[in-house]
């Protein structure tokens, strides 16, 4: 701090005509040296920040390249037409892909309306009442809570009492993850809508629920859709909550009452195995899920763009 | 004249009872309460499941370093140590990195680069955690075991504390590698939050500092950081909360062992990794399952505290 004050004084010291600056006279040589030191330090920090950003980008690049390099080698039609099979025989990932699609779809369909209603409650009804603040806080905690705990919770809730792992339990776990994401974006988007729009509708005699459903939802549609897409991207890649709920299934099964395969869980089982063809399939699965998730993310950003 | 006729012709109708409003409001309110119940039942279900283990082992469960499935003696010591250790190490590595990225994105990057780099950081945050685990296992672990760990062990051999912290066979897996992978995972979260927080600083403040001749770094240190200090800490806590509960990325690389060792290169456990690994071998109703649920409950309490702090710090400045 002392360096910057003294040098600031030095900068003005010679420049103010006729005025004197209290305190000891500044030595221009020292001031210049200090200025150079500040500039050097500034350049150094800037360099480090650029380096940090480069490191971040390199890491992203490394992950994507590893996936493409390892995954593309095993990418073939059999991956999409065959189910998982014992090591050695030509297996694919069909059941895992279908399982992920089913569970993600049901999880989203169940979680979105609840999240939408909660977000509506927070933005339109509760606002800053004690109940709304509590709901907001709890929703935020759920948003960042470790997903493995949601798996344990749903295990206690829907697996143990009903005597077995099931696709339904997996869907419930994913829906629990969807809710807080949709709550957050819905509330934020509804709050962005100008009061004039609501007042105009109310002035025409529309009841509040119609104002919300027909006017506000429509105005906030882009943002809400973004939230839902981000939620889909998040749950499609979730592994931990499915380990104890839908468990994974090496056979073809689309029954929600049976254990159900999913890409992340299959990747987890295969990547740790000692069989080369299973590890290869794990890489293919990883490639599919990552690029799927990233594509949804980018799509979500494109949806939001016109609104911003 | 016609208007007047129309007005007198239609008397004001009686207010009709419209059921739509109370129904919709009730639904919305009920959903809000549902979310409260959801978290409540989450806590309750973990706690109820944990009761047998807590009753058997008492408060000693928290510190006991024994995990012996054969004799059915369980303790949380090793996994709590691993959880906290990996997360703290990850934060030490991640905070400077995330700060650098956020600083670059708000102050240094040219306008045309801001959006693509920002999106890249956000995409890094969107990669599923199991991918980080695989990437760590197949890419980072070999590098660690062949180059980094032997070099560090040789370099610090003979220096009192460090030689114990950096010792043991260089398997590549272990606490340190887990911390590294966690670092890569949490950096984008912290960086994105910090960037959003930095952007809340009114430009006038920064401009006046630039006006008196401050360098970019001095503006950062004397204006931006003091203005956003509380929220920056909140963002760091948010990343810390994520690191604590991360499962898949850690499970792949931590090596899974039930012992605490002074060396950072030794294998270990985190609460999340032990739950993921041991759960399939825990039959319903067993003491082991109850111990795992007790671990889950402890993890929930720890992350709840961290997240609550993070939220209190972030909320005023940023709608997080």
Coordinates of C-alpha atoms in Angstrom, one line a residue:
Chain A
X1 CA 0.0 0.0 0.0
X2 CA 2.8 2.4 0.9
X3 CA 4.4 1.8 -2.5
X4 CA 1.3 2.9 -4.3
X5 CA 0.6 6.1 -2.2
X6 CA 4.2 7.3 -2.4
X7 CA 4.4 6.7 -6.1
X8 CA 1.0 8.4 -6.7
X9 CA 2.5 11.4 -4.9
X10 CA 5.6 11.2 -7.1
X11 CA 3.4 11.2 -10.2
X12 CA 1.8 14.5 -9.3
X13 CA 4.9 15.9 -7.5
X14 CA 6.5 17.5 -10.5
X15 CA 3.4 18.1 -12.5
X16 CA 1.4 20.5 -10.3
X17 CA 2.6 24.0 -11.2
X18 CA 3.4 26.3 -8.3
X19 CA 2.0 24.0 -5.7
X20 CA 3.9 22.2 -3.0
X21 CA 3.1 18.8 -1.7
X22 CA 3.5 18.3 2.1
X23 CA 6.0 15.8 3.3
X24 CA 9.5 15.0 2.2
X25 CA 10.4 15.7 -1.4
X26 CA 10.1 12.8 -3.7
X27 CA 13.1 11.4 -5.4
X28 CA 12.2 11.1 -9.1
X29 CA 14.6 8.2 -9.5
X30 CA 13.0 6.2 -6.7
X31 CA 9.6 7.1 -8.0
X32 CA 10.5 5.8 -11.5
X33 CA 11.9 2.6 -10.0
X34 CA 8.7 2.1 -8.0
X35 CA 6.6 2.8 -11.1
X36 CA 8.6 0.2 -13.0
X37 CA 8.1 -2.3 -10.1
X38 CA 4.4 -1.8 -10.1
X39 CA 4.2 -2.2 -13.9
X40 CA 6.4 -5.3 -13.7
X41 CA 4.2 -6.8 -11.0
X42 CA 1.1 -6.0 -13.0
X43 CA 2.5 -7.7 -16.1
X44 CA 3.4 -10.7 -14.0
X45 CA -0.1 -11.1 -12.5
X46 CA -1.6 -10.6 -15.9
X47 CA 0.7 -13.3 -17.2
X48 CA -0.3 -15.7 -14.4
X49 CA -4.0 -15.1 -15.1
X50 CA -3.6 -15.8 -18.8
X51 CA -1.7 -18.9 -17.8
X52 CA -4.5 -20.0 -15.5
X53 CA -7.0 -19.6 -18.3
X54 CA -4.8 -21.5 -20.7
X55 CA -4.5 -24.3 -18.1
X56 CA -8.3 -24.4 -17.9
X57 CA -8.7 -24.5 -21.6
X58 CA -6.0 -27.2 -22.0
X59 CA -7.8 -29.3 -19.4
X60 CA -11.1 -29.1 -21.3
X61 CA -9.2 -29.8 -24.5
X62 CA -7.4 -32.8 -22.9
X63 CA -10.7 -34.3 -21.7
X64 CA -12.4 -33.9 -25.0
X65 CA -9.5 -35.1 -27.0
X66 CA -9.0 -38.2 -24.8
X67 CA -12.6 -39.0 -25.2
X68 CA -12.5 -38.7 -29.0
X69 CA -9.3 -40.5 -29.3
X70 CA -10.2 -43.4 -27.1
X71 CA -13.9 -43.4 -27.8
X72 CA -13.9 -43.1 -31.6
X73 CA -11.8 -46.2 -31.9
X74 CA -14.7 -48.3 -30.7
X75 CA -17.6 -46.4 -32.2
X76 CA -19.5 -48.7 -34.6
X77 CA -23.0 -49.6 -35.4
X78 CA -23.0 -52.6 -33.0
X79 CA -22.8 -50.2 -30.1
X80 CA -26.3 -49.0 -31.0
X81 CA -27.8 -52.3 -32.1
X82 CA -26.5 -54.7 -29.5
X83 CA -27.1 -54.9 -25.8
X84 CA -24.3 -55.3 -23.2
X85 CA -22.9 -58.8 -23.4
X86 CA -20.2 -60.8 -21.5
X87 CA -16.6 -59.9 -22.3
X88 CA -15.3 -61.4 -25.4
X89 CA -18.6 -61.5 -27.3
X90 CA -19.5 -58.6 -29.5
X91 CA -21.6 -56.4 -27.2
X92 CA -23.1 -52.9 -27.5
X93 CA -24.7 -50.3 -25.3
X94 CA -28.2 -50.4 -26.6
X95 CA -29.9 -51.2 -23.3
X96 CA -27.8 -48.6 -21.5
X97 CA -28.6 -45.9 -24.0
X98 CA -32.3 -46.7 -23.9
X99 CA -32.3 -46.9 -20.1
X100 CA -30.7 -43.5 -19.9
X101 CA -33.2 -42.0 -22.3
X102 CA -36.2 -43.5 -20.4
X103 CA -35.0 -42.5 -17.0
X104 CA -33.9 -39.0 -18.1
X105 CA -37.2 -38.5 -19.8
X106 CA -39.4 -39.6 -16.9
X107 CA -37.2 -37.8 -14.4
X108 CA -37.6 -34.6 -16.3
X109 CA -41.3 -35.0 -16.9
X110 CA -41.9 -35.6 -13.2
X111 CA -39.6 -33.0 -11.9
X112 CA -40.3 -30.1 -14.2
X113 CA -44.0 -29.4 -13.2
X114 CA -43.1 -29.5 -9.6
X115 CA -40.1 -27.2 -10.0
X116 CA -42.2 -24.9 -12.2
X117 CA -44.9 -24.6 -9.5
X118 CA -42.4 -24.0 -6.8
X119 CA -40.7 -21.4 -8.8
X120 CA -44.0 -19.8 -9.5
X121 CA -44.8 -19.8 -5.8
X122 CA -41.5 -18.1 -5.0
X123 CA -41.8 -15.5 -7.6
X124 CA -45.6 -14.8 -7.7
X125 CA -47.1 -15.8 -4.4
X126 CA -44.6 -16.3 -1.6
X127 CA -42.1 -13.6 -2.6
X128 CA -40.3 -12.8 0.7
X129 CA -42.6 -14.4 3.2
X130 CA -41.0 -16.6 5.8
X131 CA -42.3 -19.8 4.1
X132 CA -41.0 -18.7 0.7
X133 CA -37.6 -17.9 2.2
X134 CA -37.4 -21.3 3.8
X135 CA -38.5 -23.0 0.5
X136 CA -35.8 -21.0 -1.4
X137 CA -33.1 -21.9 1.1
X138 CA -34.1 -25.6 1.0
X139 CA -34.2 -25.6 -2.8
X140 CA -30.7 -24.1 -2.9
X141 CA -29.4 -26.7 -0.5
X142 CA -31.0 -29.5 -2.7
X143 CA -29.4 -27.9 -5.8
X144 CA -25.9 -28.4 -4.4
X145 CA -26.4 -31.4 -2.1
X146 CA -24.1 -34.3 -3.0
X147 CA -26.1 -36.4 -5.5
X148 CA -25.0 -39.7 -3.8
X149 CA -27.1 -38.7 -0.8
X150 CA -30.1 -38.3 -3.0
X151 CA -29.3 -41.9 -4.2
X152 CA -29.2 -43.1 -0.5
X153 CA -32.4 -41.2 0.2
X154 CA -34.4 -42.8 -2.6
X155 CA -32.9 -46.2 -1.7
X156 CA -34.5 -45.8 1.7
X157 CA -37.7 -44.4 0.2
X158 CA -38.4 -46.5 -2.8
X159 CA -36.0 -49.5 -3.0
X160 CA -35.9 -51.0 0.5
X161 CA -39.6 -50.8 1.2
X162 CA -40.5 -52.3 -2.1
X163 CA -38.0 -55.1 -2.1
X164 CA -35.8 -54.3 -5.0
X165 CA -33.9 -52.0 -7.3
X166 CA -36.1 -50.6 -10.0
X167 CA -36.1 -48.1 -12.9
X168 CA -38.8 -46.2 -11.1
X169 CA -36.5 -45.5 -8.2
X170 CA -33.9 -44.2 -10.6
X171 CA -36.5 -41.9 -12.1
X172 CA -37.5 -40.6 -8.7
X173 CA -33.9 -39.9 -7.8
X174 CA -33.3 -38.0 -11.1
X175 CA -36.6 -36.0 -10.6
X176 CA -35.4 -34.9 -7.2
X177 CA -32.3 -33.5 -8.9
X178 CA -34.4 -31.8 -11.6
X179 CA -36.7 -29.9 -9.2
X180 CA -34.2 -27.4 -7.7
X181 CA -32.7 -26.6 -11.1
X182 CA -36.1 -25.7 -12.6
X183 CA -37.1 -23.8 -9.4
X184 CA -34.1 -21.6 -9.7
X185 CA -34.5 -20.7 -13.4
X186 CA -38.3 -20.3 -13.2
X187 CA -38.1 -18.0 -10.3
X188 CA -35.4 -15.9 -11.8
X189 CA -37.1 -15.7 -15.2
X190 CA -40.6 -14.8 -13.7
X191 CA -39.0 -12.0 -11.7
X192 CA -37.5 -10.5 -14.9
X193 CA -40.9 -9.9 -16.4
X194 CA -42.0 -6.2 -16.2
X195 CA -44.9 -5.5 -13.8
X196 CA -46.6 -3.6 -16.7
X197 CA -47.2 -6.8 -18.5
X198 CA -49.0 -8.3 -15.5
X199 CA -50.9 -5.1 -14.8
X200 CA -52.1 -4.9 -18.4
X201 CA -53.5 -8.4 -18.1
X202 CA -55.0 -7.8 -14.7
X203 CA -56.5 -4.6 -16.0
X204 CA -58.4 -6.6 -18.6
X205 CA -59.9 -8.6 -15.7
X206 CA -57.9 -11.8 -16.0
X207 CA -57.6 -13.8 -12.8
X208 CA -54.1 -14.2 -11.4
X209 CA -53.7 -17.8 -12.4
X210 CA -54.5 -16.9 -16.0
X211 CA -52.1 -14.0 -15.9
X212 CA -49.3 -16.4 -14.7
X213 CA -50.1 -19.3 -17.0
X214 CA -51.0 -17.4 -20.2
X215 CA -48.8 -14.3 -19.9
X216 CA -45.9 -14.8 -17.6
X217 CA -45.1 -18.4 -18.6
X218 CA -45.1 -17.4 -22.2
X219 CA -42.9 -14.3 -21.6
X220 CA -40.5 -16.4 -19.6
X221 CA -40.6 -19.4 -21.9
X222 CA -37.1 -19.1 -23.2
X223 CA -35.6 -18.9 -19.8
X224 CA -37.7 -21.8 -18.4
X225 CA -36.8 -23.9 -21.4
X226 CA -33.1 -23.2 -20.8
X227 CA -33.5 -24.4 -17.2
X228 CA -35.2 -27.6 -18.2
X229 CA -32.5 -28.3 -20.8
X230 CA -29.8 -27.7 -18.3
X231 CA -31.6 -30.1 -15.9
X232 CA -31.7 -32.7 -18.6
X233 CA -28.0 -32.3 -19.3
X234 CA -27.3 -32.6 -15.6
X235 CA -29.3 -35.8 -14.9
X236 CA -28.3 -37.5 -18.1
X237 CA -24.7 -37.7 -16.8
X238 CA -25.5 -38.5 -13.2
X239 CA -24.1 -41.8 -11.9
X240 CA -24.1 -41.7 -8.1
X241 CA -27.9 -41.4 -7.6
X242 CA -28.5 -44.3 -9.9
X243 CA -26.1 -46.7 -8.3
X244 CA -28.5 -47.5 -5.4
X245 CA -31.8 -47.0 -7.2
X246 CA -31.9 -48.4 -10.7
X247 CA -28.7 -50.3 -10.1
X248 CA -27.9 -51.1 -13.8
X249 CA -28.9 -54.1 -15.8
X250 CA -26.7 -56.1 -18.2
X251 CA -29.8 -57.5 -19.9
X252 CA -32.3 -55.8 -22.1
X253 CA -35.1 -54.5 -20.0
X254 CA -37.5 -51.5 -20.4
X255 CA -39.6 -52.5 -17.4
X256 CA -39.7 -49.8 -14.7
X257 CA -40.2 -52.4 -12.1
X258 CA -36.9 -54.1 -12.9
X259 CA -33.4 -52.8 -12.4
X260 CA -32.6 -50.6 -15.4
X261 CA -29.3 -50.0 -17.2
X262 CA -28.0 -46.5 -17.8
X263 CA -25.0 -45.2 -19.7
X264 CA -23.2 -43.6 -16.7
X265 CA -23.6 -46.7 -14.5
X266 CA -22.5 -49.0 -17.4
X267 CA -19.5 -46.8 -17.9
X268 CA -18.7 -47.1 -14.2
X269 CA -19.0 -50.9 -14.2
X270 CA -17.0 -51.3 -17.5
X271 CA -14.2 -48.8 -16.9
X272 CA -13.1 -50.5 -13.8
X273 CA -13.2 -54.0 -15.3
X274 CA -10.2 -55.9 -16.5
X275 CA -11.5 -56.7 -19.9
X276 CA -10.2 -54.7 -22.8
X277 CA -13.4 -54.7 -24.9
X278 CA -15.4 -53.6 -21.8
X279 CA -13.0 -50.7 -21.2
X280 CA -13.3 -49.8 -24.9
X281 CA -17.1 -49.8 -24.6
X282 CA -16.8 -47.6 -21.5
X283 CA -14.9 -45.1 -23.6
X284 CA -17.5 -45.1 -26.3
X285 CA -20.2 -44.6 -23.7
X286 CA -18.2 -41.8 -22.2
X287 CA -17.9 -40.1 -25.6
X288 CA -21.6 -40.4 -26.3
X289 CA -22.7 -39.1 -22.9
X290 CA -20.2 -36.2 -22.8
X291 CA -21.0 -35.0 -26.3
X292 CA -24.7 -35.5 -25.7
X293 CA -24.6 -33.4 -22.5
X294 CA -22.4 -30.7 -24.0
X295 CA -24.7 -30.5 -27.1
X296 CA -27.7 -30.0 -24.8
X297 CA -25.8 -27.3 -22.9
X298 CA -25.0 -25.5 -26.1
X299 CA -28.6 -25.8 -27.3
X300 CA -29.7 -24.4 -24.0
X301 CA -27.5 -21.4 -24.5
X302 CA -28.8 -20.9 -28.0
X303 CA -32.4 -21.0 -26.7
X304 CA -31.6 -18.3 -24.1
X305 CA -29.7 -16.0 -26.5
X306 CA -32.7 -14.2 -28.2
X307 CA -34.0 -13.3 -24.8
X308 CA -30.7 -11.8 -23.6
Chain B
X1 CA -75.6 8.5 -25.7
X2 CA -75.4 5.0 -26.9
X3 CA -72.7 4.3 -24.3
X4 CA -74.9 5.5 -21.5
X5 CA -77.7 3.2 -22.7
X6 CA -75.3 0.3 -22.8
X7 CA -74.2 1.0 -19.3
X8 CA -77.6 1.3 -17.8
X9 CA -78.8 -1.7 -19.8
X10 CA -76.3 -4.1 -18.2
X11 CA -76.3 -3.9 -14.4
X12 CA -72.9 -4.7 -12.7
X13 CA -72.8 -8.5 -12.5
X14 CA -72.3 -10.1 -9.1
X15 CA -68.8 -11.2 -8.5
X16 CA -68.7 -14.8 -9.6
X17 CA -66.8 -17.3 -7.6
X18 CA -63.8 -18.3 -9.6
X19 CA -62.1 -21.5 -8.4
X20 CA -59.1 -21.1 -10.6
X21 CA -57.2 -18.7 -8.4
X22 CA -57.4 -20.5 -5.1
X23 CA -56.7 -23.8 -6.8
X24 CA -53.6 -22.6 -8.6
X25 CA -52.3 -20.7 -5.6
X26 CA -52.9 -23.7 -3.4
X27 CA -51.0 -25.9 -5.9
X28 CA -48.0 -23.6 -6.0
X29 CA -48.0 -23.3 -2.2
X30 CA -48.3 -27.1 -1.8
X31 CA -45.3 -27.6 -4.2
X32 CA -43.3 -25.2 -2.1
X33 CA -44.2 -27.2 1.1
X34 CA -43.4 -30.4 -0.8
X35 CA -39.8 -29.2 -1.4
X36 CA -39.5 -28.5 2.3
X37 CA -40.8 -32.0 3.1
X38 CA -38.4 -33.5 0.5
X39 CA -35.3 -32.2 2.3
X40 CA -36.9 -33.0 5.7
X41 CA -37.5 -36.6 4.7
X42 CA -34.0 -36.8 3.1
X43 CA -32.5 -35.9 6.5
X44 CA -34.9 -38.1 8.4
X45 CA -34.4 -41.1 6.2
X46 CA -30.6 -40.9 6.5
X47 CA -30.8 -40.4 10.2
X48 CA -33.3 -43.3 10.8
X49 CA -31.1 -45.6 8.7
X50 CA -28.1 -44.5 10.7
X51 CA -29.6 -45.2 14.1
X52 CA -28.4 -48.8 14.5
X53 CA -24.8 -47.9 13.7
X54 CA -24.9 -44.8 15.9
X55 CA -26.4 -46.7 18.8
X56 CA -23.8 -49.4 18.5
X57 CA -20.7 -47.3 18.1
X58 CA -21.8 -44.0 19.8
X59 CA -20.0 -40.8 19.3
X60 CA -16.8 -42.8 18.8
X61 CA -18.1 -43.5 15.3
X62 CA -17.0 -40.1 14.3
X63 CA -13.3 -40.6 15.1
X64 CA -12.8 -44.3 15.0
X65 CA -10.4 -45.2 12.2
X66 CA -11.5 -48.9 12.0
X67 CA -13.4 -50.2 9.1
X68 CA -13.6 -53.9 9.5
X69 CA -16.5 -55.6 7.7
X70 CA -15.4 -59.0 8.9
X71 CA -15.9 -58.2 12.6
X72 CA -18.5 -55.6 11.9
X73 CA -16.7 -52.8 13.5
X74 CA -17.1 -49.5 11.6
X75 CA -15.8 -46.0 12.1
X76 CA -16.0 -42.8 10.1
X77 CA -12.5 -41.5 10.9
X78 CA -10.7 -42.6 7.7
X79 CA -13.4 -41.4 5.3
X80 CA -13.9 -38.1 7.1
X81 CA -10.2 -37.5 7.0
X82 CA -10.1 -38.4 3.3
X83 CA -13.1 -36.2 2.5
X84 CA -11.8 -33.1 4.3
X85 CA -8.2 -33.6 3.2
X86 CA -8.9 -34.1 -0.5
X87 CA -11.4 -31.2 -0.5
X88 CA -9.0 -28.8 1.3
X89 CA -6.1 -29.7 -1.0
X90 CA -8.3 -29.3 -4.0
X91 CA -9.4 -25.8 -2.8
X92 CA -5.8 -24.8 -2.2
X93 CA -5.0 -25.6 -5.8
X94 CA -8.3 -24.5 -7.3
X95 CA -8.8 -21.1 -5.8
X96 CA -5.7 -19.4 -7.4
X97 CA -6.5 -21.0 -10.7
X98 CA -10.2 -20.0 -10.6
X99 CA -9.2 -16.5 -9.5
X100 CA -6.9 -16.2 -12.4
X101 CA -9.5 -17.3 -14.9
X102 CA -12.2 -15.0 -13.4
X103 CA -9.7 -12.1 -13.4
X104 CA -8.8 -12.8 -17.0
X105 CA -12.5 -13.0 -18.0
X106 CA -13.6 -9.8 -16.3
X107 CA -10.6 -7.5 -16.8
X108 CA -8.1 -8.8 -19.3
X109 CA -9.8 -10.8 -22.1
X110 CA -10.5 -8.9 -25.3
X111 CA -14.2 -8.5 -25.9
X112 CA -14.4 -11.1 -28.7
X113 CA -12.7 -13.7 -26.5
X114 CA -14.9 -13.2 -23.4
X115 CA -17.9 -15.1 -24.6
X116 CA -16.1 -18.2 -26.1
X117 CA -13.8 -18.6 -23.1
X118 CA -16.6 -18.1 -20.7
X119 CA -18.7 -20.7 -22.5
X120 CA -15.7 -23.1 -22.5
X121 CA -15.4 -22.7 -18.7
X122 CA -19.1 -23.4 -18.3
X123 CA -18.9 -26.4 -20.5
X124 CA -16.1 -27.7 -18.4
X125 CA -18.5 -27.4 -15.4
X126 CA -21.1 -29.4 -17.4
X127 CA -19.0 -32.5 -18.1
X128 CA -20.4 -35.4 -16.1
X129 CA -18.4 -36.2 -13.0
X130 CA -17.8 -39.9 -14.1
X131 CA -15.9 -38.5 -17.1
X132 CA -13.6 -36.7 -14.8
X133 CA -13.1 -40.0 -13.0
X134 CA -12.3 -41.9 -16.1
X135 CA -10.0 -39.2 -17.4
X136 CA -8.3 -39.0 -14.1
X137 CA -7.9 -42.8 -14.0
X138 CA -6.6 -43.3 -17.5
X139 CA -4.7 -40.0 -18.1
X140 CA -3.7 -38.4 -14.8
X141 CA -2.9 -41.6 -12.8
X142 CA -0.2 -42.8 -15.2
X143 CA 1.4 -39.3 -15.4
X144 CA 1.4 -39.2 -11.6
X145 CA 2.9 -42.6 -11.1
X146 CA 5.6 -42.3 -13.8
X147 CA 6.7 -38.7 -13.5
X148 CA 5.2 -36.5 -10.8
X149 CA 5.3 -38.7 -7.8
X150 CA 8.8 -40.2 -8.2
X151 CA 10.2 -36.8 -8.8
X152 CA 8.5 -35.3 -5.8
X153 CA 9.5 -38.2 -3.6
X154 CA 13.1 -37.9 -4.6
X155 CA 13.2 -34.1 -4.4
X156 CA 11.9 -33.9 -0.9
X157 CA 13.6 -36.9 0.5
X158 CA 15.4 -35.9 3.6
X159 CA 13.4 -32.8 4.4
X160 CA 11.7 -33.5 7.8
X161 CA 8.0 -32.9 7.3
X162 CA 7.7 -33.1 3.6
X163 CA 9.5 -36.4 3.3
X164 CA 6.7 -38.0 5.3
X165 CA 4.0 -36.2 3.4
X166 CA 5.4 -37.2 0.0
X167 CA 6.4 -40.8 0.5
X168 CA 5.4 -44.3 -0.3
X169 CA 5.2 -46.3 -3.5
X170 CA 4.1 -44.1 -6.4
X171 CA 1.0 -46.0 -7.5
X172 CA -0.5 -42.9 -9.0
X173 CA -3.8 -43.2 -7.2
X174 CA -4.3 -41.7 -3.7
X175 CA -5.3 -38.6 -1.8
X176 CA -3.2 -36.3 -3.9
X177 CA -4.4 -37.5 -7.3
X178 CA -8.0 -37.3 -6.0
X179 CA -7.4 -33.8 -4.9
X180 CA -6.0 -33.0 -8.4
X181 CA -9.1 -34.4 -10.2
X182 CA -11.3 -32.5 -7.7
X183 CA -9.4 -29.4 -8.5
X184 CA -10.2 -29.7 -12.2
X185 CA -13.8 -30.3 -11.4
X186 CA -14.4 -27.4 -9.0
X187 CA -12.3 -24.7 -10.9
X188 CA -15.0 -24.0 -13.4
X189 CA -17.7 -23.6 -10.7
X190 CA -15.6 -21.2 -8.6
X191 CA -14.3 -19.3 -11.7
X192 CA -17.9 -18.8 -13.1
X193 CA -19.2 -17.6 -9.7
X194 CA -16.2 -15.3 -9.2
X195 CA -16.7 -13.9 -12.6
X196 CA -20.3 -13.2 -12.0
X197 CA -19.4 -11.6 -8.6
X198 CA -16.6 -9.4 -10.1
X199 CA -19.0 -8.2 -12.7
X200 CA -21.3 -6.7 -10.0
X201 CA -18.6 -4.0 -9.2
X202 CA -19.9 -0.7 -10.5
X203 CA -17.7 0.4 -13.4
X204 CA -17.4 3.9 -11.9
X205 CA -15.4 2.5 -8.9
X206 CA -12.9 0.8 -11.3
X207 CA -12.7 3.8 -13.6
X208 CA -11.9 6.2 -10.8
X209 CA -9.1 3.9 -9.6
X210 CA -7.7 3.7 -13.2
X211 CA -8.1 7.4 -13.3
X212 CA -5.6 8.0 -10.5
X213 CA -3.1 5.8 -12.2
X214 CA -3.7 2.3 -10.7
X215 CA -2.5 -0.7 -12.7
X216 CA -5.0 -3.4 -13.5
X217 CA -3.8 -5.5 -10.7
X218 CA -4.0 -2.6 -8.2
X219 CA -7.6 -2.0 -9.3
X220 CA -8.3 -5.7 -8.7
X221 CA -6.6 -5.8 -5.3
X222 CA -7.8 -2.5 -3.9
X223 CA -11.2 -2.1 -5.5
X224 CA -12.7 -5.3 -6.9
X225 CA -11.6 -7.7 -4.2
X226 CA -12.6 -5.5 -1.2
X227 CA -15.9 -4.8 -2.9
X228 CA -16.7 -8.5 -3.5
X229 CA -14.7 -10.2 -0.7
X230 CA -17.7 -11.7 1.1
X231 CA -19.2 -13.1 -2.1
X232 CA -15.9 -14.5 -3.3
X233 CA -15.6 -16.4 -0.1
X234 CA -19.2 -17.6 -0.7
X235 CA -18.2 -18.8 -4.2
X236 CA -15.2 -20.7 -2.8
X237 CA -17.5 -22.3 -0.2
X238 CA -19.8 -23.4 -3.0
X239 CA -16.9 -25.1 -4.7
X240 CA -15.9 -26.6 -1.4
X241 CA -19.3 -28.0 -0.9
X242 CA -19.1 -29.7 -4.3
X243 CA -15.7 -31.1 -3.7
X244 CA -16.9 -32.6 -0.4
X245 CA -19.7 -34.6 -1.9
X246 CA -18.1 -35.6 -5.2
X247 CA -18.4 -39.3 -5.7
X248 CA -17.5 -40.7 -9.1
X249 CA -14.5 -38.6 -9.9
X250 CA -12.9 -39.5 -6.6
X251 CA -13.9 -43.2 -6.5
X252 CA -11.8 -43.9 -9.6
X253 CA -8.6 -42.4 -8.4
X254 CA -8.4 -42.5 -4.6
X255 CA -7.3 -46.1 -4.4
X256 CA -9.8 -47.1 -1.7
X257 CA -8.0 -48.1 1.5
X258 CA -9.2 -48.1 5.0
X259 CA -6.1 -46.6 6.6
X260 CA -4.9 -43.1 7.3
X261 CA -1.3 -42.5 6.3
X262 CA 0.8 -39.3 6.6
X263 CA 1.7 -39.5 3.0
X264 CA -0.5 -37.7 0.4
X265 CA 0.4 -40.3 -2.1
X266 CA -1.1 -43.1 -0.1
X267 CA -4.6 -44.5 -0.9
X268 CA -7.5 -43.4 1.1
X269 CA -11.2 -43.0 1.1
X270 CA -13.8 -40.3 1.1
X271 CA -17.3 -40.7 2.5
X272 CA -18.8 -40.6 -0.9
X273 CA -16.3 -43.1 -2.4
X274 CA -16.7 -45.6 0.4
X275 CA -20.5 -45.4 0.1
X276 CA -20.3 -46.0 -3.6
X277 CA -17.9 -48.8 -3.3
X278 CA -19.2 -50.7 -0.3
X279 CA -22.9 -50.3 -0.8
X280 CA -23.3 -53.2 -3.3
X281 CA -21.8 -55.5 -0.6
X282 CA -24.1 -54.3 2.1
X283 CA -27.3 -56.3 2.5
X284 CA -30.4 -54.5 3.5
X285 CA -30.7 -54.3 7.3
X286 CA -27.1 -55.0 8.0
X287 CA -25.0 -53.0 10.4
X288 CA -22.7 -52.1 7.5
X289 CA -25.5 -50.5 5.5
X290 CA -26.5 -48.6 8.6
X291 CA -22.9 -47.4 9.0
X292 CA -22.9 -46.3 5.4
X293 CA -26.1 -44.4 6.0
X294 CA -24.5 -42.8 9.1
X295 CA -21.6 -41.8 6.9
X296 CA -24.1 -40.3 4.4
X297 CA -25.8 -38.4 7.3
X298 CA -22.4 -37.0 8.4
X299 CA -21.6 -35.9 4.8
X300 CA -25.0 -34.2 4.7
X301 CA -24.4 -32.3 7.9
X302 CA -20.9 -31.2 6.7
X303 CA -22.1 -30.1 3.2
X304 CA -25.2 -28.5 4.7
X305 CA -23.1 -26.3 6.9
X306 CA -20.8 -25.4 4.1
X307 CA -23.6 -24.7 1.6
X308 CA -25.6 -22.6 4.2
X309 CA -22.5 -20.4 4.8
X310 CA -21.9 -20.1 1.1
X311 CA -25.5 -19.1 0.4
X312 CA -25.6 -16.5 3.2
X313 CA -22.4 -14.9 1.9
X314 CA -23.4 -15.0 -1.8
X315 CA -27.1 -14.1 -1.6
X316 CA -26.8 -10.3 -1.0
X317 CA -24.6 -9.7 -4.0
X318 CA -25.6 -12.3 -6.4
X319 CA -28.9 -14.2 -6.8
X320 CA -27.4 -17.6 -6.3

